[in-house]
């Protein structure tokens, strides 16, 4: 069996929603200390709906495919759905990732959460802080 699914290859070769939103309502940037990859997500939000999303990823192919798929999954969706997006859902939508590449999809989940947190903070919207674990308590950086 091929190491990467056709969906991963497709999103890696033709990533959707690459770029920057200049007047974004929320921006999130996360990195993985171990591999050094960085992902940045820009959100445009109107009436509690993600009307546009763009990403910049400086990282491996799986990180690019994960960001591309994650942006597709949240585009046009309510903020609450974007907040509930898990890396598992991203992996499933990509028809799987090799075990040592699962952390790349975690980066996509975290970048979206970080952008949503930025949106909440900028707009003074109350939120449940437990939905955004701080760096120390997450432990993803050390994951393979
Ligand atoms: Fe670290 Fe892909 S190898 S994000």
PDB file of N, CA, C and O in Angstrom, residues 29-85:
ATOM      1  N   UNK A  29      -1.097  31.158  14.724  1.00  0.00           N
ATOM      2  CA  UNK A  29       0.154  30.575  14.231  1.00  0.00           C
ATOM      3  C   UNK A  29       0.650  29.580  15.259  1.00  0.00           C
ATOM      4  O   UNK A  29       0.725  29.891  16.453  1.00  0.00           O
ATOM      5  N   UNK A  30       0.968  28.386  14.790  1.00  0.00           N
ATOM      6  CA  UNK A  30       1.503  27.382  15.707  1.00  0.00           C
ATOM      7  C   UNK A  30       2.692  26.704  15.043  1.00  0.00           C
ATOM      8  O   UNK A  30       2.841  26.726  13.828  1.00  0.00           O
ATOM      9  N   UNK A  31       3.507  26.098  15.862  1.00  0.00           N
ATOM     10  CA  UNK A  31       4.657  25.381  15.335  1.00  0.00           C
ATOM     11  C   UNK A  31       4.899  24.130  16.143  1.00  0.00           C
ATOM     12  O   UNK A  31       4.403  23.987  17.261  1.00  0.00           O
ATOM     13  N   UNK A  32       5.599  23.221  15.543  1.00  0.00           N
ATOM     14  CA  UNK A  32       5.993  22.022  16.263  1.00  0.00           C
ATOM     15  C   UNK A  32       7.493  22.117  16.533  1.00  0.00           C
ATOM     16  O   UNK A  32       8.296  22.184  15.597  1.00  0.00           O
ATOM     17  N   UNK A  33       7.829  22.150  17.797  1.00  0.00           N
ATOM     18  CA  UNK A  33       9.223  22.387  18.178  1.00  0.00           C
ATOM     19  C   UNK A  33      10.144  21.293  17.652  1.00  0.00           C
ATOM     20  O   UNK A  33      11.298  21.549  17.326  1.00  0.00           O
ATOM     21  N   UNK A  34       9.610  20.102  17.541  1.00  0.00           N
ATOM     22  CA  UNK A  34      10.455  18.975  17.163  1.00  0.00           C
ATOM     23  C   UNK A  34      10.840  18.985  15.678  1.00  0.00           C
ATOM     24  O   UNK A  34      12.002  18.853  15.337  1.00  0.00           O
ATOM     25  N   UNK A  35       9.842  19.141  14.813  1.00  0.00           N
ATOM     26  CA  UNK A  35      10.153  19.100  13.375  1.00  0.00           C
ATOM     27  C   UNK A  35      10.412  20.492  12.819  1.00  0.00           C
ATOM     28  O   UNK A  35      10.938  20.631  11.724  1.00  0.00           O
ATOM     29  N   UNK A  36       9.997  21.533  13.553  1.00  0.00           N
ATOM     30  CA  UNK A  36      10.267  22.907  13.108  1.00  0.00           C
ATOM     31  C   UNK A  36       9.240  23.463  12.145  1.00  0.00           C
ATOM     32  O   UNK A  36       9.383  24.576  11.650  1.00  0.00           O
ATOM     33  N   UNK A  37       8.196  22.681  11.856  1.00  0.00           N
ATOM     34  CA  UNK A  37       7.189  23.154  10.903  1.00  0.00           C
ATOM     35  C   UNK A  37       6.287  24.208  11.534  1.00  0.00           C
ATOM     36  O   UNK A  37       5.992  24.151  12.734  1.00  0.00           O
ATOM     37  N   UNK A  38       5.845  25.146  10.703  1.00  0.00           N
ATOM     38  CA  UNK A  38       5.013  26.258  11.178  1.00  0.00           C
ATOM     39  C   UNK A  38       3.768  26.373  10.305  1.00  0.00           C
ATOM     40  O   UNK A  38       3.850  26.234   9.083  1.00  0.00           O
ATOM     41  N   UNK A  39       2.647  26.636  10.947  1.00  0.00           N
ATOM     42  CA  UNK A  39       1.385  26.779  10.225  1.00  0.00           C
ATOM     43  C   UNK A  39       0.668  28.045  10.683  1.00  0.00           C
ATOM     44  O   UNK A  39       0.602  28.312  11.880  1.00  0.00           O
ATOM     45  N   UNK A  40       0.165  28.803   9.726  1.00  0.00           N
ATOM     46  CA  UNK A  40      -0.540  30.040  10.059  1.00  0.00           C
ATOM     47  C   UNK A  40      -1.906  30.016   9.374  1.00  0.00           C
ATOM     48  O   UNK A  40      -1.990  29.706   8.174  1.00  0.00           O
ATOM     49  N   UNK A  41      -2.947  30.311  10.132  1.00  0.00           N
ATOM     50  CA  UNK A  41      -4.321  30.279   9.612  1.00  0.00           C
ATOM     51  C   UNK A  41      -4.940  31.671   9.758  1.00  0.00           C
ATOM     52  O   UNK A  41      -4.800  32.314  10.801  1.00  0.00           O
ATOM     53  N   UNK A  42      -5.622  32.119   8.709  1.00  0.00           N
ATOM     54  CA  UNK A  42      -6.336  33.407   8.711  1.00  0.00           C
ATOM     55  C   UNK A  42      -7.822  33.128   8.543  1.00  0.00           C
ATOM     56  O   UNK A  42      -8.213  32.375   7.648  1.00  0.00           O
ATOM     57  N   UNK A  43      -8.638  33.764   9.388  1.00  0.00           N
ATOM     58  CA  UNK A  43     -10.088  33.558   9.308  1.00  0.00           C
ATOM     59  C   UNK A  43     -10.813  34.866   9.056  1.00  0.00           C
ATOM     60  O   UNK A  43     -10.472  35.899   9.645  1.00  0.00           O
ATOM     61  N   UNK A  44     -11.810  34.807   8.188  1.00  0.00           N
ATOM     62  CA  UNK A  44     -12.730  35.929   8.004  1.00  0.00           C
ATOM     63  C   UNK A  44     -14.070  35.420   8.528  1.00  0.00           C
ATOM     64  O   UNK A  44     -14.586  34.397   8.054  1.00  0.00           O
ATOM     65  N   UNK A  45     -14.606  36.111   9.525  1.00  0.00           N
ATOM     66  CA  UNK A  45     -15.822  35.626  10.177  1.00  0.00           C
ATOM     67  C   UNK A  45     -16.922  36.675  10.092  1.00  0.00           C
ATOM     68  O   UNK A  45     -16.702  37.841  10.430  1.00  0.00           O
ATOM     69  N   UNK A  46     -18.090  36.259   9.616  1.00  0.00           N
ATOM     70  CA  UNK A  46     -19.257  37.155   9.561  1.00  0.00           C
ATOM     71  C   UNK A  46     -20.450  36.433  10.146  1.00  0.00           C
ATOM     72  O   UNK A  46     -20.719  35.278   9.756  1.00  0.00           O
ATOM     73  N   UNK A  47     -21.162  37.098  11.052  1.00  0.00           N
ATOM     74  CA  UNK A  47     -22.337  36.503  11.687  1.00  0.00           C
ATOM     75  C   UNK A  47     -22.064  35.091  12.199  1.00  0.00           C
ATOM     76  O   UNK A  47     -22.839  34.166  11.952  1.00  0.00           O
ATOM     77  N   UNK A  48     -20.917  34.941  12.817  1.00  0.00           N
ATOM     78  CA  UNK A  48     -20.567  33.668  13.430  1.00  0.00           C
ATOM     79  C   UNK A  48     -20.309  32.533  12.429  1.00  0.00           C
ATOM     80  O   UNK A  48     -20.343  31.361  12.788  1.00  0.00           O
ATOM     81  N   UNK A  49     -20.037  32.903  11.182  1.00  0.00           N
ATOM     82  CA  UNK A  49     -19.743  31.882  10.165  1.00  0.00           C
ATOM     83  C   UNK A  49     -18.377  32.176   9.559  1.00  0.00           C
ATOM     84  O   UNK A  49     -18.025  33.339   9.327  1.00  0.00           O
ATOM     85  N   UNK A  50     -17.607  31.111   9.311  1.00  0.00           N
ATOM     86  CA  UNK A  50     -16.292  31.274   8.681  1.00  0.00           C
ATOM     87  C   UNK A  50     -16.538  31.504   7.185  1.00  0.00           C
ATOM     88  O   UNK A  50     -16.753  30.546   6.428  1.00  0.00           O
ATOM     89  N   UNK A  51     -16.518  32.750   6.771  1.00  0.00           N
ATOM     90  CA  UNK A  51     -16.817  33.032   5.361  1.00  0.00           C
ATOM     91  C   UNK A  51     -15.578  32.863   4.481  1.00  0.00           C
ATOM     92  O   UNK A  51     -15.693  32.621   3.286  1.00  0.00           O
ATOM     93  N   UNK A  52     -14.398  32.989   5.078  1.00  0.00           N
ATOM     94  CA  UNK A  52     -13.186  32.737   4.298  1.00  0.00           C
ATOM     95  C   UNK A  52     -12.077  32.265   5.227  1.00  0.00           C
ATOM     96  O   UNK A  52     -12.051  32.610   6.409  1.00  0.00           O
ATOM     97  N   UNK A  53     -11.196  31.467   4.667  1.00  0.00           N
ATOM     98  CA  UNK A  53     -10.062  30.971   5.449  1.00  0.00           C
ATOM     99  C   UNK A  53      -8.895  30.750   4.497  1.00  0.00           C
ATOM    100  O   UNK A  53      -9.068  30.279   3.371  1.00  0.00           O
ATOM    101  N   UNK A  54      -7.723  31.147   4.959  1.00  0.00           N
ATOM    102  CA  UNK A  54      -6.511  30.934   4.154  1.00  0.00           C
ATOM    103  C   UNK A  54      -5.404  30.428   5.084  1.00  0.00           C
ATOM    104  O   UNK A  54      -5.461  30.631   6.294  1.00  0.00           O
ATOM    105  N   UNK A  55      -4.410  29.788   4.464  1.00  0.00           N
ATOM    106  CA  UNK A  55      -3.312  29.313   5.303  1.00  0.00           C
ATOM    107  C   UNK A  55      -1.968  29.493   4.624  1.00  0.00           C
ATOM    108  O   UNK A  55      -1.863  29.557   3.400  1.00  0.00           O
ATOM    109  N   UNK A  56      -0.947  29.584   5.468  1.00  0.00           N
ATOM    110  CA  UNK A  56       0.439  29.514   5.016  1.00  0.00           C
ATOM    111  C   UNK A  56       1.093  28.455   5.876  1.00  0.00           C
ATOM    112  O   UNK A  56       1.010  28.523   7.101  1.00  0.00           O
ATOM    113  N   UNK A  57       1.704  27.492   5.229  1.00  0.00           N
ATOM    114  CA  UNK A  57       2.371  26.434   5.991  1.00  0.00           C
ATOM    115  C   UNK A  57       3.795  26.270   5.496  1.00  0.00           C
ATOM    116  O   UNK A  57       4.019  26.107   4.292  1.00  0.00           O
ATOM    117  N   UNK A  58       4.722  26.379   6.416  1.00  0.00           N
ATOM    118  CA  UNK A  58       6.124  26.132   6.102  1.00  0.00           C
ATOM    119  C   UNK A  58       6.444  24.800   6.741  1.00  0.00           C
ATOM    120  O   UNK A  58       6.748  24.730   7.930  1.00  0.00           O
ATOM    121  N   UNK A  59       6.267  23.755   5.960  1.00  0.00           N
ATOM    122  CA  UNK A  59       6.448  22.453   6.580  1.00  0.00           C
ATOM    123  C   UNK A  59       6.372  21.335   5.576  1.00  0.00           C
ATOM    124  O   UNK A  59       6.431  21.545   4.374  1.00  0.00           O
ATOM    125  N   UNK A  60       6.196  20.151   6.108  1.00  0.00           N
ATOM    126  CA  UNK A  60       6.225  18.947   5.290  1.00  0.00           C
ATOM    127  C   UNK A  60       4.950  18.804   4.461  1.00  0.00           C
ATOM    128  O   UNK A  60       3.970  19.529   4.657  1.00  0.00           O
ATOM    129  N   UNK A  61       4.956  17.843   3.568  1.00  0.00           N
ATOM    130  CA  UNK A  61       3.807  17.598   2.701  1.00  0.00           C
ATOM    131  C   UNK A  61       2.547  17.276   3.476  1.00  0.00           C
ATOM    132  O   UNK A  61       1.451  17.720   3.122  1.00  0.00           O
ATOM    133  N   UNK A  62       2.681  16.501   4.549  1.00  0.00           N
ATOM    134  CA  UNK A  62       1.495  16.139   5.339  1.00  0.00           C
ATOM    135  C   UNK A  62       0.928  17.355   6.050  1.00  0.00           C
ATOM    136  O   UNK A  62      -0.287  17.471   6.234  1.00  0.00           O
ATOM    137  N   UNK A  63       1.789  18.267   6.446  1.00  0.00           N
ATOM    138  CA  UNK A  63       1.312  19.499   7.101  1.00  0.00           C
ATOM    139  C   UNK A  63       0.563  20.357   6.086  1.00  0.00           C
ATOM    140  O   UNK A  63      -0.478  20.938   6.396  1.00  0.00           O
ATOM    141  N   UNK A  64       1.060  20.409   4.870  1.00  0.00           N
ATOM    142  CA  UNK A  64       0.385  21.182   3.818  1.00  0.00           C
ATOM    143  C   UNK A  64      -0.965  20.540   3.479  1.00  0.00           C
ATOM    144  O   UNK A  64      -1.993  21.213   3.427  1.00  0.00           O
ATOM    145  N   UNK A  65      -0.957  19.222   3.302  1.00  0.00           N
ATOM    146  CA  UNK A  65      -2.218  18.526   2.994  1.00  0.00           C
ATOM    147  C   UNK A  65      -3.213  18.677   4.143  1.00  0.00           C
ATOM    148  O   UNK A  65      -4.406  18.888   3.922  1.00  0.00           O
ATOM    149  N   UNK A  66      -2.726  18.601   5.395  1.00  0.00           N
ATOM    150  CA  UNK A  66      -3.617  18.741   6.560  1.00  0.00           C
ATOM    151  C   UNK A  66      -4.207  20.141   6.623  1.00  0.00           C
ATOM    152  O   UNK A  66      -5.397  20.310   6.891  1.00  0.00           O
ATOM    153  N   UNK A  67      -3.390  21.166   6.367  1.00  0.00           N
ATOM    154  CA  UNK A  67      -3.929  22.526   6.426  1.00  0.00           C
ATOM    155  C   UNK A  67      -4.949  22.739   5.321  1.00  0.00           C
ATOM    156  O   UNK A  67      -5.997  23.347   5.540  1.00  0.00           O
ATOM    157  N   UNK A  68      -4.621  22.235   4.135  1.00  0.00           N
ATOM    158  CA  UNK A  68      -5.542  22.394   3.011  1.00  0.00           C
ATOM    159  C   UNK A  68      -6.886  21.735   3.329  1.00  0.00           C
ATOM    160  O   UNK A  68      -7.942  22.336   3.162  1.00  0.00           O
ATOM    161  N   UNK A  69      -6.845  20.497   3.798  1.00  0.00           N
ATOM    162  CA  UNK A  69      -8.085  19.785   4.111  1.00  0.00           C
ATOM    163  C   UNK A  69      -8.831  20.465   5.264  1.00  0.00           C
ATOM    164  O   UNK A  69     -10.053  20.613   5.234  1.00  0.00           O
ATOM    165  N   UNK A  70      -8.095  20.892   6.271  1.00  0.00           N
ATOM    166  CA  UNK A  70      -8.741  21.524   7.435  1.00  0.00           C
ATOM    167  C   UNK A  70      -9.465  22.805   7.012  1.00  0.00           C
ATOM    168  O   UNK A  70     -10.589  23.065   7.457  1.00  0.00           O
ATOM    169  N   UNK A  71      -8.850  23.584   6.124  1.00  0.00           N
ATOM    170  CA  UNK A  71      -9.516  24.820   5.693  1.00  0.00           C
ATOM    171  C   UNK A  71     -10.787  24.482   4.916  1.00  0.00           C
ATOM    172  O   UNK A  71     -11.808  25.147   5.066  1.00  0.00           O
ATOM    173  N   UNK A  72     -10.720  23.419   4.106  1.00  0.00           N
ATOM    174  CA  UNK A  72     -11.920  23.013   3.357  1.00  0.00           C
ATOM    175  C   UNK A  72     -13.032  22.581   4.309  1.00  0.00           C
ATOM    176  O   UNK A  72     -14.202  22.819   4.060  1.00  0.00           O
ATOM    177  N   UNK A  73     -12.636  21.937   5.399  1.00  0.00           N
ATOM    178  CA  UNK A  73     -13.641  21.409   6.339  1.00  0.00           C
ATOM    179  C   UNK A  73     -14.344  22.509   7.136  1.00  0.00           C
ATOM    180  O   UNK A  73     -15.451  22.303   7.606  1.00  0.00           O
ATOM    181  N   UNK A  74     -13.672  23.650   7.313  1.00  0.00           N
ATOM    182  CA  UNK A  74     -14.314  24.688   8.149  1.00  0.00           C
ATOM    183  C   UNK A  74     -14.902  25.839   7.332  1.00  0.00           C
ATOM    184  O   UNK A  74     -15.650  26.641   7.866  1.00  0.00           O
ATOM    185  N   UNK A  75     -14.576  25.909   6.065  1.00  0.00           N
ATOM    186  CA  UNK A  75     -15.058  27.021   5.235  1.00  0.00           C
ATOM    187  C   UNK A  75     -16.583  26.969   5.121  1.00  0.00           C
ATOM    188  O   UNK A  75     -17.157  25.925   4.793  1.00  0.00           O
ATOM    189  N   UNK A  76     -17.221  28.100   5.421  1.00  0.00           N
ATOM    190  CA  UNK A  76     -18.686  28.165   5.334  1.00  0.00           C
ATOM    191  C   UNK A  76     -19.394  27.596   6.554  1.00  0.00           C
ATOM    192  O   UNK A  76     -20.617  27.558   6.598  1.00  0.00           O
ATOM    193  N   UNK A  77     -18.615  27.140   7.537  1.00  0.00           N
ATOM    194  CA  UNK A  77     -19.211  26.515   8.726  1.00  0.00           C
ATOM    195  C   UNK A  77     -19.303  27.522   9.882  1.00  0.00           C
ATOM    196  O   UNK A  77     -18.542  28.481   9.944  1.00  0.00           O
ATOM    197  N   UNK A  78     -20.224  27.266  10.815  1.00  0.00           N
ATOM    198  CA  UNK A  78     -20.285  28.122  12.009  1.00  0.00           C
ATOM    199  C   UNK A  78     -18.997  27.992  12.839  1.00  0.00           C
ATOM    200  O   UNK A  78     -18.335  26.945  12.794  1.00  0.00           O
ATOM    201  N   UNK A  79     -18.710  29.037  13.584  1.00  0.00           N
ATOM    202  CA  UNK A  79     -17.518  29.056  14.424  1.00  0.00           C
ATOM    203  C   UNK A  79     -17.484  27.834  15.351  1.00  0.00           C
ATOM    204  O   UNK A  79     -16.445  27.201  15.542  1.00  0.00           O
ATOM    205  N   UNK A  80     -18.647  27.472  15.896  1.00  0.00           N
ATOM    206  CA  UNK A  80     -18.686  26.342  16.844  1.00  0.00           C
ATOM    207  C   UNK A  80     -18.224  25.051  16.187  1.00  0.00           C
ATOM    208  O   UNK A  80     -17.557  24.222  16.811  1.00  0.00           O
ATOM    209  N   UNK A  81     -18.550  24.875  14.905  1.00  0.00           N
ATOM    210  CA  UNK A  81     -18.116  23.648  14.216  1.00  0.00           C
ATOM    211  C   UNK A  81     -16.613  23.666  13.971  1.00  0.00           C
ATOM    212  O   UNK A  81     -15.947  22.637  14.065  1.00  0.00           O
ATOM    213  N   UNK A  82     -16.097  24.843  13.640  1.00  0.00           N
ATOM    214  CA  UNK A  82     -14.650  24.960  13.405  1.00  0.00           C
ATOM    215  C   UNK A  82     -13.894  24.664  14.700  1.00  0.00           C
ATOM    216  O   UNK A  82     -12.855  24.010  14.698  1.00  0.00           O
ATOM    217  N   UNK A  83     -14.471  25.123  15.789  1.00  0.00           N
ATOM    218  CA  UNK A  83     -13.835  24.916  17.086  1.00  0.00           C
ATOM    219  C   UNK A  83     -13.823  23.432  17.464  1.00  0.00           C
ATOM    220  O   UNK A  83     -12.924  22.951  18.151  1.00  0.00           O
ATOM    221  N   UNK A  84     -14.806  22.705  16.967  1.00  0.00           N
ATOM    222  CA  UNK A  84     -14.922  21.282  17.313  1.00  0.00           C
ATOM    223  C   UNK A  84     -14.112  20.389  16.370  1.00  0.00           C
ATOM    224  O   UNK A  84     -14.038  19.175  16.570  1.00  0.00           O
ATOM    225  N   UNK A  85     -13.487  20.993  15.351  1.00  0.00           N
ATOM    226  CA  UNK A  85     -12.727  20.173  14.394  1.00  0.00           C
ATOM    227  C   UNK A  85     -11.521  19.526  15.088  1.00  0.00           C
ATOM    228  O   UNK A  85     -10.721  20.209  15.717  1.00  0.00           O
TER     229      UNK A  85
END
